[in-house]
């Protein structure tokens, strides 16, 4: 478990991007990703344009490229899948070096890589420039269903508690000479996961009791409401507006 | 005599699986008192505490808070009047920031936003944690989290503060700081503990709960001086601890 302490994703900073209200940024992300997803994959230039827009936003955030890059590694399983597609897809084949690859597979891989990378990049940028608790507030502000908002809020709050618990269990195991070397030790790991589940479940019940004791009636009230001025909305929507133009242009050229 | 803040009469309770935890508890706590509820593990202390704000309901007997019976119709007001601070602050603090968490109770009471903000500030100031208002709870030390947990119920302006094992897992300095805070608040306190020196330091009066009934009720000093009584209830003073001279 490589996750350290402190913030998992957020990169502390004071750039214009950091200061924008979270719900405006979330709306911007949603529009941007939608534009990317609906753009026809054959309009390669459009994806280059999206990439330029995203790189500009990343530069404006002043979050180090290496930091963003490390967090984008989460995309790797999809990259592996994308690289396999030209090999396993069916249909007409083209020769690329020593390999005979599926044409449809190549296009599929391109679309997955391009759209996926842009989406992950934009999401990582949002995560790096927004405090997790503000993201939760943004979901609340945008009227996401309360159960989903609350699940997100609890996940943010208790992730570290559960990880710390797991870490303590690991230390306690190893203090008694345990080392997971082979499949034979898997039952022990399974028991650990089971115990962690039970503890988390019971903690959930205790948290619920404590909430009821303070008059909980189904809603999490957030003390500081998010608010965005027109200027802030305009700033936040600059990137997705440009992306929208690109998407429209791509569709027009596709039709022509 | 004034209306007791806590008025428990013959409270009996059995869990759905048939295990009976309380067998008729009578307990009165008057405004301004600080009372320690002592008892060994498994005596029913936590079960009793959950009766005070209506999470659990007595199978027989009655619970009233400042004259208001614990009933469905009064539940929100009961939960305002009884502020329970649970043993593990990670159970109590679940909102993304300290400020949000302290605001949780007052917001559930439906108070207007400016009032909530005032309550949050004064509660955090009372426990010396105002400067941490915008931090996420999991970035605080254990002692700080316990103080914030106290603030979360103070913000509801309770008539009685119920503390479940307030000194557990605290280092000596945090323990003393918490004691200073509790004495400075001037509210009625019911403190559930088996930390006998802490009970002596903070509470003039103690009651012992054993096997689901109150078996002793008196001045903390007298109870702690009765070695036979303590031994009967699996309570022990820490090694090397002697009761200070009666001047305190």
Coordinates of N, CA and C in Angstrom, one line a residue, chain B residues 24-184:
Chain B
X24 N -33.3 -2.3 36.4 CA -34.0 -1.4 37.3 C -33.0 -0.4 37.9
X25 N -32.6 0.6 37.0 CA -31.7 1.6 37.4 C -32.4 2.9 37.9
X26 N -32.1 3.3 39.1 CA -32.6 4.6 39.6 C -31.4 5.5 39.7
X27 N -31.5 6.7 39.0 CA -30.4 7.6 39.1 C -31.0 9.1 38.9
X28 N -30.5 10.0 39.8 CA -30.9 11.4 39.6 C -29.6 12.2 39.6
X29 N -29.5 13.1 38.6 CA -28.4 14.0 38.6 C -29.0 15.4 38.5
X30 N -28.5 16.3 39.4 CA -29.1 17.6 39.5 C -28.2 18.6 38.8
X31 N -28.8 19.8 38.4 CA -28.1 20.8 37.6 C -26.8 21.2 38.3
X32 N -25.7 21.2 37.6 CA -24.4 21.7 38.1 C -23.6 20.6 38.7
X33 N -24.2 19.4 38.9 CA -23.4 18.3 39.5 C -22.5 17.7 38.4
X34 N -21.4 17.2 38.9 CA -20.5 16.3 38.1 C -20.5 14.9 38.7
X35 N -21.0 14.0 38.0 CA -21.2 12.6 38.6 C -20.4 11.6 37.8
X36 N -19.6 10.8 38.5 CA -18.9 9.7 37.8 C -19.8 8.4 37.8
X37 N -19.9 7.8 36.7 CA -20.6 6.5 36.6 C -19.5 5.4 36.5
X38 N -19.3 4.7 37.6 CA -18.2 3.7 37.7 C -18.8 2.3 37.5
X39 N -17.9 1.4 37.0 CA -18.4 0.1 36.9 C -17.4 -0.7 36.1
X40 N -17.3 -2.0 36.3 CA -16.3 -2.8 35.5 C -16.9 -3.0 34.1
X41 N -16.0 -3.5 33.2 CA -16.4 -3.8 31.9 C -17.6 -4.7 31.9
X42 N -18.6 -4.4 31.0 CA -19.8 -5.3 30.9 C -20.8 -5.1 32.0
X43 N -20.7 -4.0 32.8 CA -21.7 -3.7 33.8 C -22.9 -3.1 33.2
X44 N -22.9 -2.7 32.0 CA -24.1 -2.1 31.4 C -23.9 -0.5 31.3
X45 N -22.7 0.0 31.4 CA -22.6 1.4 31.4 C -23.0 2.0 30.1
X46 N -22.4 1.5 29.0 CA -22.7 2.0 27.7 C -24.2 1.9 27.4
X47 N -24.8 0.7 27.7 CA -26.2 0.5 27.5 C -27.0 1.6 28.2
X48 N -26.6 1.9 29.4 CA -27.3 2.9 30.2 C -27.2 4.3 29.5
X49 N -26.0 4.6 29.0 CA -25.8 5.9 28.4 C -26.7 6.0 27.1
X50 N -26.9 4.9 26.4 CA -27.7 5.0 25.2 C -29.2 5.2 25.5
X51 N -29.5 5.0 26.8 CA -30.9 5.3 27.2 C -31.1 6.7 27.4
X52 N -30.1 7.5 27.7 CA -30.2 8.9 28.1 C -30.7 9.7 27.0
X53 N -30.4 9.4 25.7 CA -30.9 10.2 24.6 C -31.8 9.4 23.7
X54 N -32.3 8.3 24.2 CA -33.4 7.6 23.4 C -32.9 6.7 22.3
X55 N -31.6 6.5 22.2 CA -31.2 5.5 21.2 C -31.7 4.1 21.6
X56 N -31.6 3.8 22.8 CA -32.3 2.6 23.3 C -33.4 3.0 24.2
X57 N -34.5 2.2 24.2 CA -35.6 2.6 25.1 C -35.8 1.5 26.2
X58 N -36.1 2.0 27.4 CA -36.3 1.2 28.5 C -37.4 0.2 28.3
X59 N -37.2 -1.1 28.6 CA -38.3 -2.0 28.5 C -39.3 -1.7 29.6
X60 N -38.8 -1.4 30.8 CA -39.6 -0.9 31.9 C -39.0 0.3 32.6
X61 N -39.7 1.1 33.2 CA -39.2 2.3 33.9 C -39.2 3.5 33.0
X62 N -38.7 4.6 33.5 CA -38.8 5.8 32.7 C -37.5 6.6 32.8
X63 N -37.3 7.4 31.7 CA -36.1 8.3 31.6 C -36.7 9.7 31.3
X64 N -36.3 10.7 32.1 CA -36.7 12.1 31.8 C -35.5 13.0 31.9
X65 N -35.4 13.9 31.0 CA -34.3 14.9 31.0 C -34.9 16.3 31.3
X66 N -34.5 16.8 32.4 CA -35.0 18.1 32.9 C -36.6 18.1 32.8
X67 N -37.1 17.0 33.2 CA -38.6 16.9 33.2 C -39.2 16.4 32.0
X68 N -38.5 16.4 30.8 CA -39.0 16.0 29.6 C -38.8 14.5 29.4
X69 N -39.9 13.7 29.3 CA -39.8 12.3 29.1 C -39.1 11.9 27.8
X70 N -38.3 10.9 27.7 CA -37.7 10.4 26.5 C -38.7 9.6 25.7
X71 N -39.3 10.3 24.7 CA -40.3 9.7 23.9 C -40.1 10.1 22.4
X72 N -40.7 9.4 21.5 CA -40.5 9.7 20.1 C -40.8 11.2 19.8
X73 N -41.8 11.7 20.3 CA -42.2 13.1 20.0 C -41.2 14.1 20.4
X74 N -40.4 13.8 21.5 CA -39.4 14.7 22.0 C -38.0 14.5 21.6
X75 N -37.8 13.5 20.7 CA -36.5 13.0 20.5 C -35.4 14.0 20.1
X76 N -35.7 15.0 19.2 CA -34.7 15.9 18.8 C -34.4 16.8 20.0
X77 N -35.4 17.2 20.8 CA -35.1 18.1 21.9 C -34.3 17.3 23.0
X78 N -34.6 16.0 23.2 CA -33.8 15.2 24.1 C -32.4 15.1 23.7
X79 N -32.2 15.0 22.3 CA -30.8 14.8 21.9 C -30.0 16.2 21.9
X80 N -30.8 17.3 21.9 CA -30.1 18.5 22.2 C -29.7 18.6 23.6
X81 N -30.6 18.2 24.5 CA -30.3 18.3 26.0 C -29.2 17.4 26.5
X82 N -29.1 16.3 25.8 CA -28.1 15.3 26.3 C -27.0 15.2 25.3
X83 N -25.8 15.7 25.6 CA -24.7 15.7 24.7 C -23.8 14.5 25.0
X84 N -23.8 13.5 24.2 CA -22.9 12.3 24.5 C -21.6 12.4 23.7
X85 N -20.5 12.3 24.4 CA -19.2 12.3 23.7 C -18.8 10.8 23.8
X86 N -18.7 10.2 22.6 CA -18.4 8.8 22.6 C -16.9 8.5 22.8
X87 N -16.6 7.3 23.1 CA -15.2 7.0 23.5 C -14.2 7.2 22.4
X88 N -14.6 6.8 21.2 CA -13.6 6.9 20.1 C -14.0 8.1 19.2
X89 N -13.1 9.1 19.2 CA -13.5 10.3 18.5 C -13.6 10.1 17.0
X90 N -13.0 9.0 16.5 CA -13.2 8.7 15.1 C -14.6 8.2 14.8
X91 N -15.3 7.8 15.8 CA -16.7 7.5 15.6 C -17.6 8.7 15.6
X92 N -17.1 9.7 16.3 CA -17.9 10.9 16.4 C -17.7 11.9 15.3
X93 N -16.4 12.0 14.9 CA -16.1 13.1 13.9 C -16.0 12.4 12.5
X94 N -17.0 12.8 11.7 CA -17.1 12.1 10.4 C -17.2 13.1 9.3
X95 N -17.3 14.4 9.6 CA -17.5 15.3 8.5 C -16.1 15.7 7.9
X96 N -16.1 16.3 6.7 CA -14.8 16.6 6.1 C -13.9 17.6 6.8
X97 N -14.5 18.5 7.6 CA -13.7 19.4 8.3 C -14.2 19.6 9.8
X98 N -13.4 20.1 10.6 CA -13.8 20.3 12.0 C -15.0 21.2 12.1
X99 N -15.0 22.3 11.3 CA -16.0 23.2 11.4 C -17.4 22.6 11.0
X100 N -17.3 21.8 9.9 CA -18.6 21.1 9.4 C -19.1 20.2 10.5
X101 N -18.1 19.5 11.2 CA -18.6 18.5 12.2 C -19.2 19.2 13.4
X102 N -18.6 20.3 13.8 CA -19.2 21.0 15.0 C -20.6 21.6 14.6
X103 N -20.7 21.9 13.3 CA -22.0 22.5 12.9 C -23.1 21.5 12.7
X104 N -22.7 20.2 12.7 CA -23.6 19.1 12.3 C -24.8 19.1 13.3
X105 N -24.5 19.1 14.6 CA -25.6 19.1 15.6 C -26.5 20.3 15.5
X106 N -26.0 21.5 15.6 CA -26.8 22.7 15.5 C -27.6 22.8 14.2
X107 N -27.0 22.3 13.1 CA -27.8 22.3 11.8 C -29.0 21.4 11.9
X108 N -28.8 20.2 12.5 CA -29.9 19.3 12.7 C -31.0 19.9 13.6
X109 N -30.6 20.8 14.4 CA -31.6 21.5 15.3 C -32.4 22.5 14.5
X110 N -31.9 22.8 13.2 CA -32.6 23.7 12.4 C -32.3 25.2 12.7
X111 N -31.2 25.4 13.3 CA -30.8 26.8 13.7 C -30.4 27.6 12.5
X112 N -30.7 28.9 12.5 CA -30.3 29.7 11.3 C -28.7 29.8 11.2
X113 N -28.2 30.0 10.0 CA -26.8 29.9 9.8 C -25.9 30.8 10.6
X114 N -26.3 32.1 10.8 CA -25.4 32.9 11.7 C -25.3 32.3 13.1
X115 N -26.4 31.8 13.6 CA -26.4 31.2 15.0 C -25.5 30.0 15.0
X116 N -25.6 29.2 13.9 CA -24.7 28.0 13.8 C -23.3 28.4 13.9
X117 N -22.9 29.5 13.1 CA -21.5 29.9 13.1 C -21.1 30.4 14.4
X118 N -21.9 31.1 15.1 CA -21.6 31.5 16.5 C -21.4 30.4 17.4
X119 N -22.3 29.4 17.3 CA -22.1 28.2 18.2 C -20.8 27.5 17.9
X120 N -20.5 27.3 16.6 CA -19.3 26.6 16.3 C -18.1 27.3 16.9
X121 N -18.1 28.6 16.7 CA -16.9 29.4 17.2 C -16.8 29.2 18.7
X122 N -17.9 29.4 19.4 CA -17.8 29.5 20.9 C -17.5 28.1 21.4
X123 N -18.0 27.0 20.7 CA -17.7 25.6 21.2 C -16.3 25.3 21.0
X124 N -15.7 25.7 19.8 CA -14.3 25.4 19.5 C -13.4 26.2 20.4
X125 N -13.8 27.4 20.7 CA -13.0 28.3 21.6 C -13.0 27.6 23.0
X126 N -14.2 27.1 23.4 CA -14.2 26.5 24.8 C -13.3 25.4 25.0
X127 N -13.0 24.6 23.9 CA -12.1 23.5 24.0 C -10.7 23.8 23.4
X128 N -10.5 25.1 23.1 CA -9.2 25.6 22.7 C -8.8 25.0 21.3
X129 N -9.8 24.8 20.4 CA -9.5 24.3 19.1 C -9.9 25.2 18.0
X130 N -10.2 26.4 18.3 CA -10.7 27.3 17.2 C -9.8 27.4 16.0
X131 N -8.5 27.5 16.3 CA -7.6 27.6 15.1 C -7.5 26.4 14.2
X132 N -8.1 25.3 14.6 CA -8.1 24.1 13.8 C -9.4 23.9 13.0
X133 N -10.3 24.9 13.0 CA -11.6 24.8 12.5 C -11.7 24.3 11.1
X134 N -10.7 24.6 10.2 CA -10.8 24.3 8.8 C -9.9 23.0 8.5
X135 N -9.4 22.4 9.5 CA -8.6 21.2 9.3 C -9.5 20.0 9.2
X136 N -9.1 18.9 8.4 CA -9.9 17.7 8.4 C -9.6 17.0 9.8
X137 N -10.6 16.3 10.4 CA -10.4 15.7 11.7 C -9.2 14.7 11.7
X138 N -9.0 14.0 10.6 CA -8.0 12.9 10.7 C -6.6 13.5 10.7
X139 N -6.4 14.8 10.5 CA -5.1 15.4 10.6 C -4.8 15.9 12.0
X140 N -5.7 15.7 13.0 CA -5.4 16.1 14.3 C -4.9 15.0 15.2
X141 N -4.3 15.4 16.3 CA -3.8 14.3 17.2 C -5.0 13.7 18.0
X142 N -4.8 12.6 18.6 CA -5.9 11.9 19.3 C -6.5 12.9 20.4
X143 N -5.7 13.5 21.1 CA -6.2 14.4 22.2 C -7.0 15.6 21.6
X144 N -6.5 16.1 20.5 CA -7.2 17.2 19.8 C -8.6 16.7 19.3
X145 N -8.6 15.5 18.8 CA -9.8 15.0 18.2 C -10.9 14.8 19.4
X146 N -10.4 14.3 20.5 CA -11.3 14.2 21.6 C -11.9 15.5 22.0
X147 N -11.0 16.6 22.0 CA -11.5 17.9 22.4 C -12.5 18.4 21.4
X148 N -12.3 18.1 20.1 CA -13.3 18.5 19.1 C -14.6 17.8 19.3
X149 N -14.4 16.5 19.7 CA -15.7 15.7 19.9 C -16.5 16.3 21.0
X150 N -15.8 16.8 22.0 CA -16.5 17.5 23.1 C -17.2 18.8 22.5
X151 N -16.5 19.5 21.6 CA -17.1 20.7 21.0 C -18.3 20.4 20.2
X152 N -18.3 19.2 19.5 CA -19.5 18.9 18.7 C -20.8 18.8 19.4
X153 N -20.7 18.4 20.7 CA -21.9 18.4 21.5 C -22.1 19.7 22.3
X154 N -21.0 20.4 22.6 CA -21.2 21.7 23.3 C -22.0 22.6 22.4
X155 N -21.8 22.5 21.1 CA -22.4 23.4 20.1 C -23.9 23.3 20.1
X156 N -24.4 22.2 20.7 CA -25.9 22.0 20.8 C -26.4 22.6 22.1
X157 N -25.5 23.2 22.9 CA -25.8 23.7 24.2 C -26.6 22.7 25.1
X158 N -26.0 21.6 25.4 CA -26.7 20.6 26.1 C -26.9 20.9 27.6
X159 N -27.8 20.3 28.2 CA -28.0 20.5 29.7 C -27.2 19.6 30.4
X160 N -26.8 18.5 29.8 CA -25.9 17.5 30.5 C -24.9 17.0 29.5
X161 N -23.7 17.0 29.9 CA -22.6 16.4 29.0 C -22.3 15.0 29.5
X162 N -22.4 14.0 28.6 CA -22.2 12.6 29.0 C -20.9 12.2 28.3
X163 N -19.9 11.9 29.1 CA -18.6 11.6 28.6 C -18.3 10.1 28.8
X164 N -18.1 9.3 27.7 CA -17.8 7.9 27.8 C -16.3 7.7 27.8
X165 N -15.8 7.3 28.9 CA -14.3 7.0 29.1 C -13.5 8.2 28.5
X166 N -13.7 9.4 29.0 CA -13.0 10.6 28.4 C -11.5 10.5 28.5
X167 N -10.9 9.8 29.5 CA -9.5 9.8 29.6 C -8.8 8.7 28.8
X168 N -9.6 7.8 28.2 CA -8.9 6.7 27.6 C -8.0 7.1 26.4
X169 N -6.9 6.5 26.4 CA -5.9 6.7 25.3 C -5.3 8.1 25.3
X170 N -5.5 8.9 26.3 CA -4.9 10.2 26.3 C -3.5 10.2 27.1
X171 N -2.6 11.0 26.6 CA -1.3 11.1 27.3 C -1.6 12.1 28.5
X172 N -0.7 12.0 29.5 CA -1.0 12.8 30.7 C -1.3 14.3 30.5
X173 N -0.6 14.9 29.5 CA -0.8 16.3 29.3 C -2.2 16.5 28.7
X174 N -2.6 15.7 27.7 CA -3.9 15.8 27.1 C -5.0 15.6 28.1
X175 N -4.7 14.6 29.0 CA -5.7 14.2 30.1 C -5.9 15.4 31.0
X176 N -4.8 16.1 31.4 CA -5.0 17.3 32.3 C -5.7 18.4 31.5
X177 N -5.3 18.6 30.2 CA -6.0 19.7 29.5 C -7.5 19.4 29.4
X178 N -7.9 18.2 29.2 CA -9.3 17.8 29.1 C -10.0 18.1 30.4
X179 N -9.3 17.7 31.5 CA -9.9 18.0 32.8 C -10.1 19.5 33.0
X180 N -9.1 20.3 32.6 CA -9.2 21.7 32.8 C -10.4 22.2 32.0
X181 N -10.6 21.7 30.8 CA -11.7 22.1 29.9 C -13.1 21.7 30.6
X182 N -13.1 20.5 31.1 CA -14.4 20.0 31.7 C -14.8 20.9 32.9
X183 N -13.8 21.2 33.7 CA -14.1 22.0 34.9 C -14.5 23.4 34.5
X184 N -13.9 23.9 33.4 CA -14.1 25.3 33.1 C -15.5 25.5 32.4

